[in-house]
XYZ file of C-alpha atoms in Angstrom:
545
model
C 0.047 0.048 0.051
C 1.251 3.426 -0.893
C -0.836 5.809 1.402
C -4.298 6.895 2.944
C -6.282 9.576 1.242
C -8.773 11.613 3.107
C -12.007 11.582 1.402
C -12.913 14.980 2.702
C -9.922 17.201 1.895
C -7.804 14.848 -0.348
C -4.891 15.047 2.212
C -2.407 12.138 1.710
C -0.794 10.438 4.671
C 1.277 7.225 5.281
C -0.386 4.172 6.855
C 0.826 2.196 9.947
C -1.228 -0.285 11.833
C -1.207 1.886 15.095
C -1.646 5.284 13.114
C -4.709 7.471 13.797
C -7.715 6.788 11.623
C -8.291 10.439 11.263
C -6.968 12.851 8.721
C -4.019 14.917 10.008
C -5.215 17.966 7.913
C -8.875 18.118 8.673
C -9.654 15.479 11.245
C -11.952 13.764 8.978
C -12.293 9.974 10.036
C -12.807 8.443 6.597
C -9.539 7.626 4.994
C -9.128 5.346 2.003
C -6.312 3.350 0.943
C -4.303 3.714 -2.290
C -1.947 1.310 -3.832
C 0.280 0.775 -6.829
C -2.743 0.096 -9.192
C -0.651 0.054 -12.375
C 1.344 -2.882 -10.936
C -1.732 -4.875 -10.024
C -3.290 -4.295 -13.435
C -0.131 -5.508 -14.989
C -0.298 -8.792 -12.925
C -3.971 -9.253 -14.191
C -3.086 -8.585 -17.743
C -0.142 -11.058 -17.546
C -2.249 -13.617 -15.721
C 0.229 -13.547 -12.901
C -2.070 -13.817 -9.903
C -1.234 -16.736 -7.977
C -2.848 -18.881 -5.207
C -6.569 -19.684 -4.650
C -7.190 -17.520 -1.467
C -7.807 -13.806 -1.027
C -4.004 -13.399 -0.658
C -3.773 -13.501 -4.541
C -4.835 -9.861 -4.200
C -1.959 -9.207 -1.634
C -0.593 -6.297 -3.719
C -3.709 -4.293 -3.155
C -4.078 -5.269 0.598
C -2.767 -3.299 3.670
C -1.377 -6.481 5.157
C 1.509 -8.633 3.647
C 0.396 -12.434 3.308
C 1.394 -14.278 6.473
C 3.910 -17.171 6.037
C 1.223 -19.712 6.889
C -1.995 -18.328 5.714
C -5.315 -20.046 6.472
C -7.536 -20.928 3.440
C -9.806 -17.916 3.300
C -11.434 -16.559 0.101
C -11.701 -18.350 -3.289
C -15.351 -19.139 -2.592
C -17.433 -20.290 -5.559
C -19.802 -18.254 -7.543
C -22.886 -20.360 -8.177
C -25.377 -19.886 -10.963
C -28.694 -20.132 -9.332
C -30.701 -21.723 -12.234
C -33.841 -22.906 -10.267
C -34.261 -19.996 -7.688
C -33.448 -17.450 -10.424
C -35.862 -19.236 -12.871
C -38.792 -18.843 -10.221
C -37.997 -15.002 -10.278
C -37.560 -14.808 -13.954
C -33.805 -13.883 -13.384
C -31.693 -16.122 -15.601
C -28.456 -14.418 -14.858
C -28.633 -14.821 -10.959
C -25.559 -15.799 -9.155
C -24.792 -16.729 -5.505
C -21.339 -15.826 -4.009
C -21.250 -18.593 -1.620
C -19.287 -17.574 1.417
C -20.336 -20.639 3.375
C -17.145 -22.348 2.080
C -15.006 -20.113 4.358
C -13.378 -21.637 7.491
C -16.471 -20.754 9.661
C -19.116 -20.445 6.863
C -19.049 -16.656 6.929
C -17.632 -13.823 4.823
C -16.560 -12.468 8.160
C -13.522 -14.845 7.812
C -12.088 -12.483 5.300
C -12.184 -9.579 7.899
C -10.713 -11.679 10.588
C -7.920 -13.122 8.280
C -6.586 -9.608 7.458
C -7.279 -8.226 11.016
C -5.357 -11.067 12.720
C -2.532 -11.026 10.063
C -2.069 -7.342 11.034
C -2.064 -8.240 14.749
C 0.599 -10.978 14.123
C 2.707 -8.594 11.989
C 2.635 -6.018 14.887
C 3.364 -8.582 17.568
C 0.021 -8.178 19.306
C -1.084 -11.153 21.343
C -4.479 -10.123 22.748
C -7.576 -8.449 21.137
C -11.136 -7.412 21.801
C -14.210 -7.387 19.523
C -17.851 -6.875 19.783
C -20.123 -8.811 17.416
C -23.744 -9.788 16.631
C -22.475 -13.393 15.905
C -20.540 -14.339 12.789
C -17.626 -12.004 13.220
C -17.108 -13.457 16.690
C -16.790 -16.865 15.551
C -14.515 -15.914 12.691
C -12.062 -13.856 14.769
C -12.136 -16.750 17.539
C -11.022 -19.339 14.987
C -8.538 -16.901 13.365
C -7.037 -15.901 16.682
C -6.817 -19.566 17.782
C -4.835 -20.423 14.700
C -2.465 -17.404 15.556
C -2.176 -18.027 19.252
C -3.912 -14.687 20.104
C -6.064 -14.374 23.204
C -9.542 -12.924 22.137
C -12.241 -11.201 24.335
C -15.637 -11.466 22.457
C -18.578 -9.210 23.591
C -22.011 -10.284 22.345
C -25.519 -9.416 23.355
C -27.632 -12.076 25.147
C -29.965 -12.376 22.205
C -27.376 -13.786 19.888
C -28.138 -17.387 19.226
C -26.404 -19.544 21.827
C -24.925 -21.782 19.042
C -22.956 -18.672 17.994
C -21.882 -17.928 21.574
C -20.791 -21.504 22.201
C -18.918 -21.732 18.849
C -16.889 -18.655 19.780
C -16.090 -20.278 23.102
C -15.259 -23.641 21.451
C -12.358 -21.879 19.615
C -10.964 -20.546 23.085
C -12.365 -17.025 23.035
C -13.291 -15.481 26.376
C -17.141 -14.886 25.627
C -18.855 -11.983 27.577
C -22.637 -11.992 27.163
C -24.223 -8.610 27.689
C -27.906 -8.210 28.582
C -28.077 -4.781 26.874
C -28.283 -4.038 23.144
C -25.527 -4.110 20.568
C -24.731 -0.587 20.767
C -24.294 -0.901 24.526
C -22.221 -4.059 23.947
C -19.830 -2.035 21.762
C -19.397 0.583 24.417
C -18.521 -1.812 27.126
C -16.125 -3.668 25.030
C -14.462 -0.517 23.902
C -14.027 0.689 27.595
C -12.981 -2.910 28.647
C -10.152 -2.816 26.086
C -9.121 0.730 27.064
C -9.040 -0.057 30.756
C -6.862 -3.077 30.047
C -4.770 -1.508 27.330
C -5.873 -4.233 24.731
C -6.257 -3.466 21.073
C -10.024 -3.201 20.223
C -11.078 -3.950 16.739
C -13.414 -1.128 15.429
C -14.809 -3.005 12.401
C -15.423 -0.283 9.666
C -12.976 2.102 11.090
C -10.258 -0.638 10.890
C -8.322 -0.507 7.667
C -7.493 -4.187 7.506
C -11.083 -5.254 8.420
C -12.594 -2.941 5.870
C -10.157 -3.722 2.961
C -10.621 -7.425 3.620
C -14.224 -7.118 2.301
C -13.161 -5.821 -1.105
C -11.738 -9.280 -1.979
C -15.290 -10.435 -2.390
C -15.772 -8.114 -5.369
C -12.367 -8.805 -6.762
C -13.242 -12.467 -6.815
C -16.680 -12.009 -8.256
C -15.196 -9.771 -11.228
C -12.479 -12.348 -11.804
C -14.807 -15.195 -11.694
C -17.074 -13.455 -14.221
C -14.103 -12.889 -16.665
C -13.252 -9.435 -15.217
C -16.790 -8.378 -15.723
C -18.897 -6.576 -12.877
C -22.418 -7.523 -12.145
C -25.305 -5.099 -12.668
C -26.360 -5.498 -9.126
C -24.754 -6.711 -5.774
C -27.141 -7.624 -2.983
C -26.396 -8.162 0.662
C -28.199 -8.343 4.005
C -26.573 -6.114 6.624
C -26.333 -5.188 10.146
C -23.687 -2.521 10.598
C -22.878 -2.355 6.834
C -19.136 -3.038 6.878
C -19.293 -5.715 4.171
C -21.193 -3.837 1.366
C -19.019 -0.872 2.174
C -15.802 -2.864 1.551
C -17.311 -4.633 -1.365
C -18.262 -1.339 -3.054
C -14.693 -0.052 -2.654
C -13.391 -2.973 -4.396
C -15.714 -2.594 -7.417
C -14.752 1.023 -7.590
C -11.029 0.198 -7.457
C -11.585 -2.279 -10.350
C -13.561 0.107 -12.434
C -10.911 2.967 -11.768
C -8.167 0.574 -13.146
C -10.195 -0.067 -16.153
C -10.539 -3.787 -15.325
C -14.294 -3.658 -15.461
C -16.813 -1.553 -17.400
C -18.974 -0.409 -14.439
C -19.597 -0.207 -10.664
C -22.614 -2.347 -9.808
C -25.777 -0.953 -8.234
C -25.824 -1.965 -4.585
C -28.888 -3.306 -2.800
C -28.780 -3.036 1.027
C -31.333 -5.487 2.757
C -32.324 -5.104 6.333
C -34.724 -6.919 8.707
C -37.906 -4.849 9.161
C -37.608 -4.933 12.881
C -34.196 -3.356 12.705
C -33.905 -1.141 9.683
C -32.461 2.286 10.439
C -30.661 2.414 7.083
C -33.709 1.614 5.094
C -35.989 4.066 6.972
C -33.436 7.010 6.451
C -32.990 5.977 2.688
C -36.776 6.084 1.912
C -36.972 9.252 3.845
C -34.309 10.834 1.610
C -31.940 11.401 4.649
C -28.243 11.095 4.575
C -28.035 10.432 8.274
C -29.832 7.396 9.933
C -31.542 7.745 13.335
C -31.179 5.053 16.056
C -33.918 2.459 16.381
C -34.550 -0.231 19.120
C -34.006 -3.610 17.399
C -37.302 -5.811 17.311
C -36.340 -8.774 15.204
C -35.796 -12.465 15.827
C -32.825 -12.371 13.374
C -30.383 -11.151 16.231
C -27.447 -11.227 14.026
C -28.806 -8.198 12.142
C -29.790 -6.179 15.249
C -27.451 -3.055 14.926
C -29.746 -0.171 15.812
C -27.311 2.474 15.066
C -25.434 2.216 12.006
C -23.631 5.508 12.462
C -21.568 6.998 9.697
C -21.475 3.709 7.733
C -25.012 4.518 6.489
C -24.015 7.958 5.440
C -21.119 6.622 3.311
C -23.353 3.924 1.796
C -25.989 6.518 1.119
C -23.387 8.583 -0.989
C -22.188 5.590 -2.898
C -25.587 4.744 -3.898
C -26.313 8.292 -4.988
C -23.279 7.977 -7.209
C -23.539 4.405 -8.615
C -27.326 3.724 -8.106
C -29.003 1.185 -5.865
C -31.656 0.811 -3.166
C -32.331 -0.172 0.425
C -35.224 -2.472 1.333
C -36.508 -4.061 4.487
C -38.201 -7.508 4.803
C -40.025 -9.128 7.665
C -38.771 -11.934 9.606
C -41.425 -14.281 8.114
C -40.359 -13.171 4.559
C -36.820 -14.176 5.348
C -37.882 -17.470 6.789
C -39.838 -18.312 3.696
C -36.946 -17.388 1.333
C -34.739 -19.553 3.456
C -36.945 -22.506 2.767
C -37.420 -21.725 -0.903
C -33.692 -21.351 -1.412
C -32.978 -24.855 0.210
C -35.632 -26.386 -1.797
C -34.604 -25.135 -5.178
C -30.900 -24.822 -4.937
C -30.023 -27.325 -2.029
C -28.346 -24.287 -0.205
C -29.121 -23.952 3.555
C -28.416 -20.520 4.921
C -29.057 -18.782 8.205
C -31.946 -16.366 8.571
C -29.595 -13.339 8.278
C -28.523 -14.373 4.735
C -32.139 -15.205 3.915
C -33.043 -11.712 4.503
C -31.016 -10.838 1.178
C -32.950 -13.261 -0.961
C -36.233 -12.100 0.500
C -35.129 -8.597 -0.402
C -34.340 -9.684 -3.922
C -37.772 -11.235 -4.154
C -39.303 -7.886 -3.209
C -37.137 -6.037 -5.640
C -38.425 -8.232 -8.468
C -42.040 -7.746 -7.407
C -41.649 -4.011 -7.183
C -39.984 -3.977 -10.789
C -36.720 -2.574 -9.625
C -34.584 -5.151 -11.331
C -34.387 -5.971 -15.087
C -34.757 -9.765 -15.881
C -31.738 -9.541 -18.095
C -29.501 -7.993 -15.551
C -26.647 -10.013 -13.944
C -27.168 -10.169 -10.241
C -24.982 -11.427 -7.515
C -26.262 -12.151 -3.829
C -23.866 -12.606 -1.133
C -24.626 -15.993 0.719
C -22.997 -16.520 4.031
C -23.670 -18.632 7.211
C -24.979 -22.193 7.407
C -27.955 -23.225 9.613
C -25.984 -26.162 11.247
C -25.284 -25.567 14.837
C -22.104 -26.492 16.788
C -22.150 -29.241 19.110
C -23.220 -27.807 22.478
C -22.038 -30.766 24.548
C -18.237 -30.142 24.194
C -18.073 -27.247 26.551
C -18.550 -27.127 30.377
C -20.859 -24.586 32.090
C -18.300 -21.833 32.409
C -17.867 -20.996 28.737
C -19.011 -17.307 29.019
C -19.268 -14.327 31.351
C -22.712 -12.660 31.967
C -22.816 -8.942 32.204
C -26.092 -7.053 32.876
C -26.505 -3.274 32.017
C -28.229 -1.450 34.751
C -31.972 -0.591 34.381
C -31.036 3.034 34.866
C -29.539 3.060 31.256
C -32.589 5.104 29.970
C -32.057 8.119 32.254
C -28.149 7.705 32.798
C -26.644 5.412 30.093
C -23.156 6.266 31.068
C -23.876 5.142 34.768
C -25.454 1.926 33.473
C -22.595 1.079 31.203
C -19.956 1.986 33.839
C -21.586 -0.231 36.366
C -21.579 -3.055 33.813
C -17.979 -2.431 33.057
C -17.000 -2.704 36.779
C -19.046 -5.834 36.986
C -17.111 -7.282 34.170
C -13.783 -6.341 35.467
C -14.715 -8.233 38.727
C -15.865 -11.260 36.857
C -13.015 -11.474 34.443
C -10.692 -12.882 36.844
C -9.881 -16.565 36.315
C -8.112 -19.136 38.628
C -6.664 -22.513 37.502
C -6.667 -25.278 39.942
C -4.081 -28.126 39.136
C -4.850 -31.154 41.656
C -5.419 -34.805 40.989
C -7.527 -34.916 44.197
C -11.062 -33.962 42.987
C -12.489 -33.452 46.494
C -9.737 -30.900 47.459
C -10.149 -29.022 44.099
C -13.880 -28.886 44.295
C -13.876 -27.456 47.928
C -11.337 -24.599 46.981
C -13.451 -23.910 43.668
C -16.635 -23.669 45.693
C -15.368 -21.252 48.118
C -13.435 -19.117 45.538
C -16.637 -18.815 43.523
C -18.688 -17.726 46.557
C -15.989 -15.271 47.526
C -15.950 -13.079 44.459
C -17.536 -14.727 41.429
C -14.150 -15.976 40.096
C -14.076 -18.162 37.009
C -12.413 -21.353 38.190
C -11.089 -23.907 35.899
C -9.700 -27.293 36.942
C -7.017 -29.716 35.576
C -6.677 -33.206 36.934
C -2.968 -33.659 36.225
C 0.092 -31.693 35.455
C 0.147 -32.079 31.778
C -3.464 -30.791 31.469
C -2.585 -27.981 33.885
C 0.221 -26.761 31.568
C -2.076 -26.963 28.503
C -4.946 -25.017 30.169
C -2.542 -22.413 31.577
C -1.281 -21.572 28.047
C -4.749 -21.725 26.621
C -6.530 -19.665 29.263
C -3.833 -17.428 30.662
C -5.503 -17.250 34.197
C -4.972 -14.598 36.786
C -3.555 -17.195 39.271
C -2.725 -20.918 39.288
C -3.336 -22.928 42.650
C -1.524 -26.305 42.401
C -0.515 -29.443 44.110
C 2.983 -30.921 44.007
C 2.244 -34.613 44.020
C 0.639 -35.631 40.775
C 1.025 -38.612 38.335
C 3.118 -38.446 35.224
C 4.077 -34.578 35.556
C 4.682 -33.449 39.020
C 4.299 -29.875 40.448
C 8.032 -29.038 40.097
C 7.941 -30.052 36.309
C 4.710 -27.998 35.811
C 6.314 -24.917 37.409
C 9.445 -25.279 35.454
C 7.455 -25.594 32.145
C 5.301 -22.532 32.868
C 8.186 -20.401 33.931
C 10.098 -21.014 30.696
C 6.911 -20.254 28.489
C 6.809 -16.511 27.455
C 2.775 -16.573 28.007
C 2.815 -18.042 31.383
C 6.086 -17.135 33.112
C 4.471 -14.326 35.024
C 1.402 -15.872 36.200
C 1.375 -16.179 40.039
C 1.552 -19.693 41.337
C 0.358 -20.764 44.859
C 1.308 -24.280 46.128
C -0.855 -26.205 48.495
C 0.491 -29.831 49.088
C 0.420 -32.531 51.597
C 4.091 -33.361 50.729
C 6.812 -32.992 53.258
C 8.822 -30.205 51.595
C 12.595 -30.365 52.203
C 14.496 -27.086 52.803
C 16.144 -27.438 49.263
C 12.580 -27.749 47.695
C 11.297 -24.911 49.851
C 14.117 -22.761 48.504
C 13.467 -23.736 44.847
C 9.566 -23.026 45.421
C 10.558 -19.477 46.890
C 11.885 -18.491 43.524
C 8.911 -19.797 41.402
C 5.818 -19.389 43.537
C 4.021 -16.456 45.381
C 3.040 -18.700 48.479
C 3.502 -22.375 49.625
C 1.047 -23.937 52.099
C 0.721 -27.422 53.653
C -2.593 -28.951 53.230
C -4.582 -28.784 56.635
C -2.365 -25.867 57.940
C -5.069 -23.391 57.062
C -8.759 -23.624 57.102
C -10.251 -23.658 53.575
C -11.754 -20.298 54.124
C -8.457 -18.689 55.355
C -6.568 -20.483 52.398
C -8.998 -18.839 50.007
C -8.508 -15.526 51.463
C -4.665 -16.069 50.796
C -5.464 -16.810 47.161
C -7.696 -13.578 46.769
C -4.707 -11.597 48.434
C -2.377 -12.869 45.785
C -4.825 -12.039 42.803
C -5.537 -8.589 44.153
C -1.746 -7.922 44.457
C -1.344 -9.018 40.854
C -4.228 -6.732 39.649
C -2.579 -3.653 41.634
C 0.835 -4.498 39.952
C -0.855 -4.552 36.553
C -2.607 -1.206 37.290
C 0.807 0.332 38.362
C 2.396 -0.683 34.988
């Protein structure tokens, strides 16, 4: 990438991952990337694009291709003969993003965002999501060894929440709406000095979406469709896709920029309402749809940017009811053998509505974004502690910041984890129960040393309580392994054991642990108070840093 160009004043400035997303000249927060387009066009002309994933377009992406990229992109473009035939649309195509790693076009966003994190040696990240992005980021972060905090509303289908947790993400389930969830996530990230992925305001995330349009045009023989149709929540997808179509047209690789159709669920359609009212700014709405993945009540500036692009290149915004979406979902499955989630069915229901209203020409080439599968994840592979509940105060209507602050404080208290490593289940269960009653700690248990090491590296707990006498891998080996690993070397360890500890062993333990106790020397309650003291001391040390 060569530089960032302000869309307000035209100022050009260099791009870095940690640079401001605002123009240095006028403070406008909409900057777009520019590349060496002549070189890319030459690659296309000479048929020198290589690979089958989105990284074949690496020369026009803000992140270099990682050394071991996951297979993201290269999804098929399917000619929908039967569904299109029913609608009188012989040139209807489906961009089938279900072939992505987590069955969603959000895998593209996650691939570039996580590649940027790895390139900048960032090992922890926070996101807020209505579902698919959370799962995509969780999978990508798991593959890269990055700890992920995912904030989702409690109305998101539990299968999505569980799938994110399955990949090892810390799942925070918030009782408020999505806009409140985003605010809590941002505050949490700021308080803990963790990178917060801001979706459309993230250059890698936004640029990832344009690879959809690049693939569509290449699959059509470097031809752009007449229409591109997508169901939206926040609008990041079509915003990035439009940018890709515009780039290809500016390079002379395609003959036009397609018209864009933005489809929303009727129960949460702030964009559609503003568009039909002729407004360039959307007003907030309170979501009232069963399709929770599309429940962004405040699209913010993304709507305004989409509105301007539709004014330039043509298009529309439409809303469909939940029932219309469910009907389209069934029809698509029975005609094309394609099973999609309700959020994607909204796009197909929107196309049906556009046909009924005469908005599309039967001879036009139309592409619909198809993402997400109806198959749920196995809900039996996780224990009962796969998420944290956070409740926004009922006072949020009159004092929203107070409600959010209370929720954030509640989260900070609950986001403290303790790992117990002990082969005696009775001892471990007793300590766990008292800890959880003391301060709502999240307590994980390992039954042997090897499992304890694995969980410590995976979960990065705030403290570890462990025995010394365990089969296969004893406590001394566990401590040595944890102290040598860069991710776990600073985690405080508390030893509690029935073993007679020799002076040499006690000296060794003193250099590797925060405290050593003999089983039975303290009451369980007194011992837990000691554990709490160690954790709170660690938290104070983190705050001082």
